PDB file of C-alpha atoms in Angstrom:
ATOM      1  CA  MET B   3      14.890   1.856  -5.718  1.00  0.00           C
ATOM      2  CA  ASN B   4      15.027  -1.087  -2.087  1.00  0.00           C
ATOM      3  CA  ALA B   5      12.075  -2.324  -1.021  1.00  0.00           C
ATOM      4  CA  ASN B   6      10.682   0.108   1.535  1.00  0.00           C
ATOM      5  CA  VAL B   7      10.755   2.720  -1.794  1.00  0.00           C
ATOM      6  CA  VAL B   8       9.197   0.535  -4.368  1.00  0.00           C
ATOM      7  CA  SER B   9       6.633   0.028  -1.247  1.00  0.00           C
ATOM      8  CA  CYS B  10       6.022   3.646  -1.651  1.00  0.00           C
ATOM      9  CA  LEU B  11       5.932   3.404  -5.279  1.00  0.00           C
ATOM     10  CA  ASN B  12       3.384   0.573  -4.886  1.00  0.00           C
ATOM     11  CA  ARG B  13       1.670   2.256  -2.523  1.00  0.00           C
ATOM     12  CA  SER B  14       1.107   5.595  -4.824  1.00  0.00           C
ATOM     13  CA  LEU B  15       0.128   3.736  -7.138  1.00  0.00           C
ATOM     14  CA  LEU B  16      -2.522   1.523  -5.451  1.00  0.00           C
ATOM     15  CA  ILE B  17      -3.337   4.322  -2.726  1.00  0.00           C
ATOM     16  CA  LEU B  18      -6.705   4.945  -4.364  1.00  0.00           C
ATOM     17  CA  THR B  19      -7.780   0.969  -3.396  1.00  0.00           C
ATOM     18  CA  LEU B  20      -9.558  -0.145   0.298  1.00  0.00           C
ATOM     19  CA  CYS B  21      -6.969  -2.201   1.255  1.00  0.00           C
ATOM     20  CA  VAL B  22      -3.895   0.068   1.633  1.00  0.00           C
ATOM     21  CA  LEU B  23      -5.778   3.522   2.435  1.00  0.00           C
ATOM     22  CA  ALA B  24      -5.833   3.810   6.125  1.00  0.00           C
ATOM     23  CA  SER B  25      -4.390   6.582   6.800  1.00  0.00           C
ATOM     24  CA  SER B  26      -6.413  10.122   8.418  1.00  0.00           C
ATOM     25  CA  CYS B  27      -5.896  12.498   4.988  1.00  0.00           C
ATOM     26  CA  THR B  28      -8.581  14.114   3.693  1.00  0.00           C
ATOM     27  CA  ARG B  29      -9.388  13.211   0.279  1.00  0.00           C
ATOM     28  CA  THR B  30      -8.452  16.261  -1.129  1.00  0.00           C
ATOM     29  CA  LEU B  31      -4.518  15.648   0.136  1.00  0.00           C
ATOM     30  CA  LEU B  32      -4.781  11.912  -2.114  1.00  0.00           C
ATOM     31  CA  VAL B  33      -5.579  13.324  -5.059  1.00  0.00           C
ATOM     32  CA  GLN B  34      -2.913  16.259  -4.795  1.00  0.00           C
ATOM     33  CA  GLY B  35      -0.536  13.140  -3.717  1.00  0.00           C
ATOM     34  CA  TYR B  36      -1.337  11.197  -6.805  1.00  0.00           C
ATOM     35  CA  LYS B  37      -1.483  14.181  -9.446  1.00  0.00           C
ATOM     36  CA  ASN B  38       2.695  15.059  -7.571  1.00  0.00           C
ATOM     37  CA  ALA B  39       2.821  11.223  -7.708  1.00  0.00           C
ATOM     38  CA  ASP B  40       6.463  11.437  -9.439  1.00  0.00           C
ATOM     39  CA  THR B  41       7.661  14.658  -7.417  1.00  0.00           C
ATOM     40  CA  LEU B  42       7.337  12.720  -4.288  1.00  0.00           C
ATOM     41  CA  LEU B  43       8.723   9.298  -5.330  1.00  0.00           C
ATOM     42  CA  TYR B  44      11.861  10.394  -6.880  1.00  0.00           C
ATOM     43  CA  LEU B  45      12.282  12.677  -3.602  1.00  0.00           C
ATOM     44  CA  ARG B  46      12.025  10.033  -1.573  1.00  0.00           C
ATOM     45  CA  ALA B  47      14.343   7.883  -3.795  1.00  0.00           C
ATOM     46  CA  ASP B  48      16.807  10.757  -3.519  1.00  0.00           C
ATOM     47  CA  LYS B  49      16.678  10.495  -0.260  1.00  0.00           C
ATOM     48  CA  TYR B  50      17.564   6.924   0.186  1.00  0.00           C
ATOM     49  CA  PHE B  51      20.346   6.781  -2.297  1.00  0.00           C
ATOM     50  CA  ASP B  52      21.747   9.868  -3.041  1.00  0.00           C
ATOM     51  CA  LEU B  53      21.152   9.246  -6.788  1.00  0.00           C
ATOM     52  CA  SER B  54      24.397   9.580  -9.543  1.00  0.00           C
ATOM     53  CA  GLY B  55      24.088  11.692 -12.828  1.00  0.00           C
ATOM     54  CA  ASP B  56      23.195   8.691 -14.382  1.00  0.00           C
ATOM     55  CA  GLN B  57      20.576   7.519 -12.097  1.00  0.00           C
ATOM     56  CA  ALA B  58      18.921  10.591 -11.552  1.00  0.00           C
ATOM     57  CA  PRO B  59      17.319  10.824 -15.336  1.00  0.00           C
ATOM     58  CA  PHE B  60      16.523   7.344 -15.342  1.00  0.00           C
ATOM     59  CA  VAL B  61      14.581   7.246 -12.246  1.00  0.00           C
ATOM     60  CA  LYS B  62      12.657  10.600 -13.066  1.00  0.00           C
ATOM     61  CA  ASP B  63      11.703   9.229 -17.029  1.00  0.00           C
ATOM     62  CA  LYS B  64      10.547   5.965 -15.225  1.00  0.00           C
ATOM     63  CA  LEU B  65       8.373   7.464 -12.623  1.00  0.00           C
ATOM     64  CA  LYS B  66       6.703   9.535 -15.240  1.00  0.00           C
ATOM     65  CA  GLU B  67       6.380   6.829 -17.894  1.00  0.00           C
ATOM     66  CA  ASN B  68       4.891   4.380 -15.182  1.00  0.00           C
ATOM     67  CA  LEU B  69       2.360   6.820 -13.545  1.00  0.00           C
ATOM     68  CA  LEU B  70       1.990   7.859 -17.337  1.00  0.00           C
ATOM     69  CA  TRP B  71       0.432   4.198 -17.774  1.00  0.00           C
ATOM     70  CA  HIS B  72      -1.232   3.923 -14.480  1.00  0.00           C
ATOM     71  CA  ARG B  73      -3.155   7.516 -15.024  1.00  0.00           C
ATOM     72  CA  THR B  74      -4.062   6.126 -18.517  1.00  0.00           C
ATOM     73  CA  SER B  75      -4.896   2.755 -18.329  1.00  0.00           C
ATOM     74  CA  GLU B  76      -5.190   1.624 -14.548  1.00  0.00           C
ATOM     75  CA  LEU B  77      -7.382   5.008 -12.799  1.00  0.00           C
ATOM     76  CA  PRO B  78     -10.273   4.385 -15.013  1.00  0.00           C
ATOM     77  CA  LEU B  79     -10.038   0.572 -14.027  1.00  0.00           C
ATOM     78  CA  VAL B  80      -9.672   1.795 -10.226  1.00  0.00           C
ATOM     79  CA  THR B  81     -13.050   3.926 -10.956  1.00  0.00           C
ATOM     80  CA  GLN B  82     -14.700   1.241 -11.926  1.00  0.00           C
ATOM     81  CA  PHE B  83     -13.460  -0.620  -8.859  1.00  0.00           C
ATOM     82  CA  LEU B  84     -14.488   2.202  -6.584  1.00  0.00           C
ATOM     83  CA  ASN B  85     -18.020   2.900  -7.895  1.00  0.00           C
ATOM     84  CA  GLU B  86     -18.731  -0.949  -7.481  1.00  0.00           C
ATOM     85  CA  THR B  87     -17.408  -1.251  -4.246  1.00  0.00           C
ATOM     86  CA  ALA B  88     -19.804   1.873  -3.115  1.00  0.00           C
ATOM     87  CA  ARG B  89     -23.082  -0.461  -5.167  1.00  0.00           C
ATOM     88  CA  ARG B  90     -22.152  -2.881  -2.990  1.00  0.00           C
ATOM     89  CA  GLY B  91     -22.053  -0.902   0.041  1.00  0.00           C
ATOM     90  CA  ASN B  92     -26.064  -0.122  -0.018  1.00  0.00           C
ATOM     91  CA  ASP B  93     -26.037  -2.797   2.099  1.00  0.00           C
ATOM     92  CA  GLN B  94     -23.900  -4.144   4.366  1.00  0.00           C
ATOM     93  CA  PHE B  95     -20.556  -5.577   3.102  1.00  0.00           C
ATOM     94  CA  SER B  96     -20.965  -9.329   2.568  1.00  0.00           C
ATOM     95  CA  THR B  97     -18.135 -12.397   2.969  1.00  0.00           C
ATOM     96  CA  GLU B  98     -18.143 -12.646  -0.692  1.00  0.00           C
ATOM     97  CA  ASP B  99     -18.010  -8.642  -0.869  1.00  0.00           C
ATOM     98  CA  ALA B 100     -14.784  -8.604   1.034  1.00  0.00           C
ATOM     99  CA  VAL B 101     -13.508 -11.676  -1.132  1.00  0.00           C
ATOM    100  CA  TRP B 102     -14.199  -9.451  -4.248  1.00  0.00           C
ATOM    101  CA  ILE B 103     -12.059  -6.484  -3.271  1.00  0.00           C
ATOM    102  CA  GLN B 104      -9.687  -8.860  -2.198  1.00  0.00           C
ATOM    103  CA  ALA B 105      -9.189 -10.688  -5.414  1.00  0.00           C
ATOM    104  CA  ASN B 106      -9.950  -6.981  -7.069  1.00  0.00           C
ATOM    105  CA  VAL B 107      -7.026  -5.292  -5.327  1.00  0.00           C
ATOM    106  CA  LEU B 108      -4.291  -8.176  -5.638  1.00  0.00           C
ATOM    107  CA  LEU B 109      -4.925  -7.816  -9.685  1.00  0.00           C
ATOM    108  CA  MET B 110      -4.717  -4.023  -9.120  1.00  0.00           C
ATOM    109  CA  ARG B 111      -1.628  -4.633  -8.053  1.00  0.00           C
ATOM    110  CA  ASP B 112      -0.460  -7.768  -9.855  1.00  0.00           C
ATOM    111  CA  ARG B 113      -0.741  -5.185 -12.990  1.00  0.00           C
ATOM    112  CA  VAL B 114       1.214  -2.880 -11.539  1.00  0.00           C
ATOM    113  CA  LEU B 115       4.298  -4.833 -10.473  1.00  0.00           C
ATOM    114  CA  THR B 116       3.996  -6.520 -13.666  1.00  0.00           C
ATOM    115  CA  HIS B 117       4.549  -3.285 -15.309  1.00  0.00           C
ATOM    116  CA  ILE B 118       7.574  -1.670 -12.694  1.00  0.00           C
ATOM    117  CA  TYR B 119       9.256  -4.833 -11.741  1.00  0.00           C
ATOM    118  CA  LYS B 120      12.189  -4.699 -15.238  1.00  0.00           C
ATOM    119  CA  ASP B 121      12.298  -1.313 -14.477  1.00  0.00           C
ATOM    120  CA  THR B 122      12.779  -1.560 -10.807  1.00  0.00           C
ATOM    121  CA  ALA B 123      15.380  -4.360 -11.919  1.00  0.00           C
ATOM    122  CA  SER B 124      16.995  -1.948 -14.066  1.00  0.00           C
ATOM    123  CA  PHE B 125      17.751   0.714 -11.503  1.00  0.00           C
ATOM    124  CA  LEU B 126      18.943  -2.467  -8.545  1.00  0.00           C
ATOM    125  CA  THR B 127      21.349  -3.251 -10.954  1.00  0.00           C
ATOM    126  CA  THR B 128      23.269  -0.005 -10.709  1.00  0.00           C
ATOM    127  CA  VAL B 129      23.038   0.742  -7.021  1.00  0.00           C
ATOM    128  CA  SER B 130      26.748   0.747  -5.026  1.00  0.00           C
ATOM    129  CA  PRO B 131      27.777  -0.693  -1.986  1.00  0.00           C
ATOM    130  CA  GLU B 132      27.944   2.871  -0.710  1.00  0.00           C
ATOM    131  CA  GLN B 133      24.453   3.776  -1.876  1.00  0.00           C
ATOM    132  CA  ILE B 134      22.743   0.822  -0.094  1.00  0.00           C
ATOM    133  CA  LYS B 135      24.684   1.685   2.817  1.00  0.00           C
ATOM    134  CA  ASN B 136      22.967   4.974   3.013  1.00  0.00           C
ATOM    135  CA  ALA B 137      19.547   3.177   1.841  1.00  0.00           C
ATOM    136  CA  ARG B 138      19.872   0.751   5.145  1.00  0.00           C
ATOM    137  CA  GLU B 139      20.308   3.770   7.353  1.00  0.00           C
ATOM    138  CA  GLN B 140      16.874   5.225   5.682  1.00  0.00           C
ATOM    139  CA  PHE B 141      14.954   2.662   5.852  1.00  0.00           C
ATOM    140  CA  ASN B 142      15.956   2.009   9.723  1.00  0.00           C
ATOM    141  CA  LYS B 143      14.991   5.632  10.318  1.00  0.00           C
ATOM    142  CA  ASP B 144      11.953   5.215   8.691  1.00  0.00           C
ATOM    143  CA  GLY B 145      11.439   1.920  10.658  1.00  0.00           C
ATOM    144  CA  GLN B 146      11.653   3.942  14.100  1.00  0.00           C
ATOM    145  CA  GLU B 147       7.704   3.758  14.463  1.00  0.00           C
ATOM    146  CA  LEU B 148       7.181   0.354  13.821  1.00  0.00           C
ATOM    147  CA  TYR B 149      10.028  -0.921  16.233  1.00  0.00           C
ATOM    148  CA  ALA B 150       7.879   1.628  18.723  1.00  0.00           C
ATOM    149  CA  GLU B 151       4.868  -1.170  18.200  1.00  0.00           C
ATOM    150  CA  PHE B 152       6.977  -3.989  17.620  1.00  0.00           C
ATOM    151  CA  ASN B 153       8.559  -3.759  20.979  1.00  0.00           C
ATOM    152  CA  ALA B 154       5.208  -2.122  22.790  1.00  0.00           C
ATOM    153  CA  SER B 155       2.988  -4.187  25.707  1.00  0.00           C
ATOM    154  CA  GLU B 156       0.255  -6.102  24.609  1.00  0.00           C
ATOM    155  CA  GLU B 157      -1.904  -2.980  25.567  1.00  0.00           C
ATOM    156  CA  LYS B 158      -0.513  -0.696  23.497  1.00  0.00           C
ATOM    157  CA  LYS B 159       0.233  -3.121  20.758  1.00  0.00           C
ATOM    158  CA  VAL B 160      -4.150  -2.914  20.505  1.00  0.00           C
ATOM    159  CA  GLU B 161      -4.302   0.676  20.709  1.00  0.00           C
ATOM    160  CA  PHE B 162      -1.890   0.882  17.151  1.00  0.00           C
ATOM    161  CA  ARG B 163      -4.278  -1.496  15.995  1.00  0.00           C
ATOM    162  CA  THR B 164      -7.084   0.331  16.911  1.00  0.00           C
ATOM    163  CA  LYS B 165      -5.882   3.704  15.689  1.00  0.00           C
ATOM    164  CA  ARG B 166      -5.235   2.442  12.229  1.00  0.00           C
ATOM    165  CA  LEU B 167      -8.971   0.411  12.078  1.00  0.00           C
ATOM    166  CA  VAL B 168     -10.364   3.761  13.128  1.00  0.00           C
ATOM    167  CA  SER B 169      -8.946   6.283  10.723  1.00  0.00           C
ATOM    168  CA  PHE B 170      -9.377   3.870   7.786  1.00  0.00           C
ATOM    169  CA  VAL B 171     -13.036   3.814   9.163  1.00  0.00           C
ATOM    170  CA  GLU B 172     -13.381   7.615   9.626  1.00  0.00           C
ATOM    171  CA  PHE B 173     -11.636   8.316   6.232  1.00  0.00           C
ATOM    172  CA  TRP B 174     -15.044   7.178   4.765  1.00  0.00           C
ATOM    173  CA  THR B 175     -18.030   7.198   6.877  1.00  0.00           C
ATOM    174  CA  GLY B 176     -16.821  10.186   9.571  1.00  0.00           C
ATOM    175  CA  GLY B 177     -16.112  10.366  12.775  1.00  0.00           C
ATOM    176  CA  LEU B 178     -17.347   7.165  14.779  1.00  0.00           C
ATOM    177  CA  ASP B 179     -19.198   7.722  18.396  1.00  0.00           C
ATOM    178  CA  HIS B 180     -17.699   6.301  21.509  1.00  0.00           C
ATOM    179  CA  SER B 181     -19.152   3.524  21.088  1.00  0.00           C
ATOM    180  CA  GLN B 182     -18.474   2.804  18.065  1.00  0.00           C
ATOM    181  CA  LYS B 183     -14.305   3.388  18.719  1.00  0.00           C
ATOM    182  CA  THR B 184     -15.003   0.985  21.679  1.00  0.00           C
ATOM    183  CA  ARG B 185     -16.436  -1.587  18.769  1.00  0.00           C
ATOM    184  CA  ALA B 186     -13.583  -1.243  17.053  1.00  0.00           C
ATOM    185  CA  GLN B 187     -10.678  -1.782  20.366  1.00  0.00           C
ATOM    186  CA  GLU B 188     -12.920  -4.708  20.875  1.00  0.00           C
ATOM    187  CA  ILE B 189     -12.095  -5.961  16.951  1.00  0.00           C
ATOM    188  CA  ALA B 190      -8.536  -4.855  17.047  1.00  0.00           C
ATOM    189  CA  ARG B 191      -8.055  -6.636  19.986  1.00  0.00           C
ATOM    190  CA  LYS B 192      -9.039 -10.153  18.441  1.00  0.00           C
ATOM    191  CA  LEU B 193      -6.860  -9.362  15.629  1.00  0.00           C
ATOM    192  CA  PRO B 194      -3.530 -11.158  14.882  1.00  0.00           C
ATOM    193  CA  ASP B 195      -0.436  -8.777  15.868  1.00  0.00           C
ATOM    194  CA  PRO B 196       1.082  -7.852  12.202  1.00  0.00           C
ATOM    195  CA  MET B 197       4.484  -6.881  13.796  1.00  0.00           C
ATOM    196  CA  PRO B 198       6.527  -9.605  13.469  1.00  0.00           C
ATOM    197  CA  THR B 199       5.795 -10.482  10.315  1.00  0.00           C
ATOM    198  CA  ARG B 200       5.711  -7.164   9.193  1.00  0.00           C
ATOM    199  CA  MET B 201       9.381  -6.559  10.462  1.00  0.00           C
ATOM    200  CA  ALA B 202      10.331  -9.766   9.345  1.00  0.00           C
ATOM    201  CA  TYR B 203       8.671  -9.029   5.602  1.00  0.00           C
ATOM    202  CA  ARG B 204      10.970  -5.734   5.946  1.00  0.00           C
ATOM    203  CA  ALA B 205      14.395  -7.497   6.960  1.00  0.00           C
ATOM    204  CA  THR B 206      14.219  -9.918   4.245  1.00  0.00           C
ATOM    205  CA  GLY B 207      13.539  -7.879   1.543  1.00  0.00           C
ATOM    206  CA  MET B 208      16.327  -5.420   2.561  1.00  0.00           C
ATOM    207  CA  GLY B 209      18.415  -8.009   3.766  1.00  0.00           C
ATOM    208  CA  SER B 210      18.377  -9.723   0.580  1.00  0.00           C
ATOM    209  CA  MET B 211      18.698  -6.079  -1.667  1.00  0.00           C
ATOM    210  CA  GLU B 212      21.628  -5.794   0.331  1.00  0.00           C
ATOM    211  CA  GLY B 213      23.305  -9.435  -0.572  1.00  0.00           C
ATOM    212  CA  LEU B 214      22.246  -8.718  -4.227  1.00  0.00           C
ATOM    213  CA  VAL B 215      23.827  -5.141  -4.552  1.00  0.00           C
ATOM    214  CA  ALA B 216      27.350  -6.731  -2.840  1.00  0.00           C
ATOM    215  CA  SER B 217      27.246  -9.351  -5.137  1.00  0.00           C
ATOM    216  CA  ARG B 218      26.541  -7.298  -8.068  1.00  0.00           C
ATOM    217  CA  ALA B 219      23.534  -9.703  -9.384  1.00  0.00           C
ATOM    218  CA  ASN B 220      22.564  -9.386 -12.944  1.00  0.00           C
ATOM    219  CA  GLN B 221      19.252  -7.807 -13.958  1.00  0.00           C
ATOM    220  CA  ALA B 222      17.598 -11.882 -14.417  1.00  0.00           C
ATOM    221  CA  ARG B 223      18.302 -12.429 -10.249  1.00  0.00           C
ATOM    222  CA  MET B 224      17.317  -9.026  -9.342  1.00  0.00           C
ATOM    223  CA  GLU B 225      13.541  -9.641 -11.671  1.00  0.00           C
ATOM    224  CA  ALA B 226      13.921 -13.019  -9.789  1.00  0.00           C
ATOM    225  CA  PHE B 227      13.716 -11.456  -6.391  1.00  0.00           C
ATOM    226  CA  LEU B 228      11.419  -8.917  -6.821  1.00  0.00           C
ATOM    227  CA  LYS B 229       9.096 -11.217  -8.918  1.00  0.00           C
ATOM    228  CA  SER B 230       9.594 -14.316  -5.932  1.00  0.00           C
ATOM    229  CA  TYR B 231       9.487 -11.228  -3.037  1.00  0.00           C
ATOM    230  CA  TRP B 232       6.254  -8.809  -4.333  1.00  0.00           C
ATOM    231  CA  LEU B 233       4.374 -12.160  -4.912  1.00  0.00           C
ATOM    232  CA  MET B 234       4.052 -12.143  -8.494  1.00  0.00           C
ATOM    233  CA  PRO B 235       2.011 -14.711 -10.812  1.00  0.00           C
ATOM    234  CA  GLY B 236       3.826 -16.958 -11.305  1.00  0.00           C
ATOM    235  CA  ALA B 237       6.936 -16.775  -9.233  1.00  0.00           C
ATOM    236  CA  PRO B 238       7.869 -18.937  -6.539  1.00  0.00           C
ATOM    237  CA  PRO B 239       6.820 -17.226  -3.411  1.00  0.00           C
ATOM    238  CA  THR B 240       8.981 -15.687  -0.188  1.00  0.00           C
ATOM    239  CA  PRO B 241       7.483 -17.326   2.543  1.00  0.00           C
ATOM    240  CA  ILE B 242       7.583 -14.387   4.839  1.00  0.00           C
ATOM    241  CA  SER B 243       6.178 -12.289   2.018  1.00  0.00           C
ATOM    242  CA  LYS B 244       2.986 -15.067   1.610  1.00  0.00           C
ATOM    243  CA  GLN B 245       2.536 -14.681   5.361  1.00  0.00           C
ATOM    244  CA  PHE B 246       2.378 -11.272   5.800  1.00  0.00           C
ATOM    245  CA  SER B 247       0.025 -10.798   2.979  1.00  0.00           C
ATOM    246  CA  ASP B 248      -1.864 -13.603   4.490  1.00  0.00           C
ATOM    247  CA  LEU B 249      -2.295 -12.064   7.676  1.00  0.00           C
ATOM    248  CA  THR B 250      -2.816  -8.629   6.195  1.00  0.00           C
ATOM    249  CA  TRP B 251      -6.268  -9.659   4.423  1.00  0.00           C
ATOM    250  CA  VAL B 252      -7.256 -12.196   7.232  1.00  0.00           C
ATOM    251  CA  SER B 253      -7.530  -8.751   9.296  1.00  0.00           C
ATOM    252  CA  PHE B 254      -8.921  -6.642   6.790  1.00  0.00           C
ATOM    253  CA  ARG B 255     -11.960  -9.220   5.769  1.00  0.00           C
ATOM    254  CA  THR B 256     -12.094  -9.534   9.726  1.00  0.00           C
ATOM    255  CA  SER B 257     -12.165  -6.132  10.520  1.00  0.00           C
ATOM    256  CA  LEU B 258     -14.783  -5.294   7.580  1.00  0.00           C
ATOM    257  CA  ARG B 259     -17.077  -8.310   8.285  1.00  0.00           C
ATOM    258  CA  GLU B 260     -17.001  -7.489  12.290  1.00  0.00           C
ATOM    259  CA  MET B 261     -16.976  -3.189  11.966  1.00  0.00           C
ATOM    260  CA  ASP B 262     -19.307  -2.986   8.954  1.00  0.00           C
ATOM    261  CA  PRO B 263     -22.968  -3.553  11.045  1.00  0.00           C
ATOM    262  CA  VAL B 264     -21.765  -1.055  13.927  1.00  0.00           C
ATOM    263  CA  LEU B 265     -22.357   1.831  11.261  1.00  0.00           C
ATOM    264  CA  THR B 266     -25.588   3.639  11.013  1.00  0.00           C
ATOM    265  CA  PRO B 267     -27.339   4.109   7.760  1.00  0.00           C
ATOM    266  CA  GLU B 268     -25.849   7.433   7.450  1.00  0.00           C
ATOM    267  CA  GLN B 269     -22.560   6.497   8.111  1.00  0.00           C
ATOM    268  CA  ARG B 270     -22.805   3.899   5.467  1.00  0.00           C
ATOM    269  CA  GLU B 271     -24.678   6.857   2.990  1.00  0.00           C
ATOM    270  CA  LYS B 272     -21.484   9.025   3.706  1.00  0.00           C
ATOM    271  CA  GLY B 273     -18.745   6.285   2.998  1.00  0.00           C
ATOM    272  CA  ARG B 274     -20.513   5.238   0.045  1.00  0.00           C
ATOM    273  CA  GLN B 275     -20.713   8.908  -1.533  1.00  0.00           C
ATOM    274  CA  SER B 276     -16.953   9.458  -0.209  1.00  0.00           C
ATOM    275  CA  LEU B 277     -16.214   6.375  -2.322  1.00  0.00           C
ATOM    276  CA  ILE B 278     -18.124   7.758  -5.525  1.00  0.00           C
ATOM    277  CA  ALA B 279     -16.745  11.608  -4.749  1.00  0.00           C
ATOM    278  CA  LEU B 280     -13.222  10.018  -4.853  1.00  0.00           C
ATOM    279  CA  ALA B 281     -14.043   7.630  -8.274  1.00  0.00           C
ATOM    280  CA  ASN B 282     -15.481  11.079  -9.668  1.00  0.00           C
ATOM    281  CA  ASP B 283     -11.783  12.716  -8.949  1.00  0.00           C
ATOM    282  CA  LEU B 284      -9.658  10.339 -10.481  1.00  0.00           C
ATOM    283  CA  GLN B 285     -11.756   9.713 -13.643  1.00  0.00           C
ATOM    284  CA  LYS B 286     -11.222  13.386 -13.652  1.00  0.00           C
ATOM    285  CA  ILE B 287      -7.909  12.794 -13.519  1.00  0.00           C
ATOM    286  CA  SER B 288      -7.493  10.445 -15.991  1.00  0.00           C
ATOM    287  CA  ALA B 289      -8.875  12.302 -18.570  1.00  0.00           C
ATOM    288  CA  GLN B 290      -6.710  14.707 -18.342  1.00  0.00           C
ATOM    289  CA  ARG B 291      -3.879  14.969 -21.873  1.00  0.00           C
TER     290      ARG B 291
END
């Protein structure tokens, strides 16, 4: 799996966390997506690589194995995280709460990456030059919206950031009124532009992957790349990965701190109930055998 496909796997496994859930999908769609993640992720991997007869069974088996692990071992922890976040949301989120959310999301991310990086590296050692060429073409296609934002005017970039912030908040709290959306735009205007760093992060991952495949890198080299690029504990960080991560978290903490005070008590309560409802949904999934 290239960096983009693996990123999708990470998001699917961690999609339940506050920091990465920034879309306008419904809770029902989110839960259904998790239930069918093995199929959805397989189709995406096949779209990128046109998996060979040897690769396809490996990818299917590893997706099922890793998602089973996540469902049984990690979902209970995600449920606890969501319930504790809801408890902390009884009042306005404090700076300490934002730091706590960040720390716990990173712990969840690290546990997932630690569980999957060896399997990912094993797959990458089997990728052919023809497959990585196909992956590059799909990678470029998937990046068109990002390129559009990267090349947009400053005012248009603010619109993009505002839309993401509003979608994130409305997922939890329901609709925002005009004044709240105006405040979201003011906050988005102050946030750093993520696109130069994000595009550099993507380019570094894809370029490194192409080089490793071209040189027929072994398991150890693939693992070393993934651990650094993914900022895994104990590995020397890839500088652009750390820069992108730091920028993302600064934006998250700023948005939470400045958007939370403009929510009404009713919206805050709805947000709490949304967190609890999602936690209950995930608890049911985790208990299924």
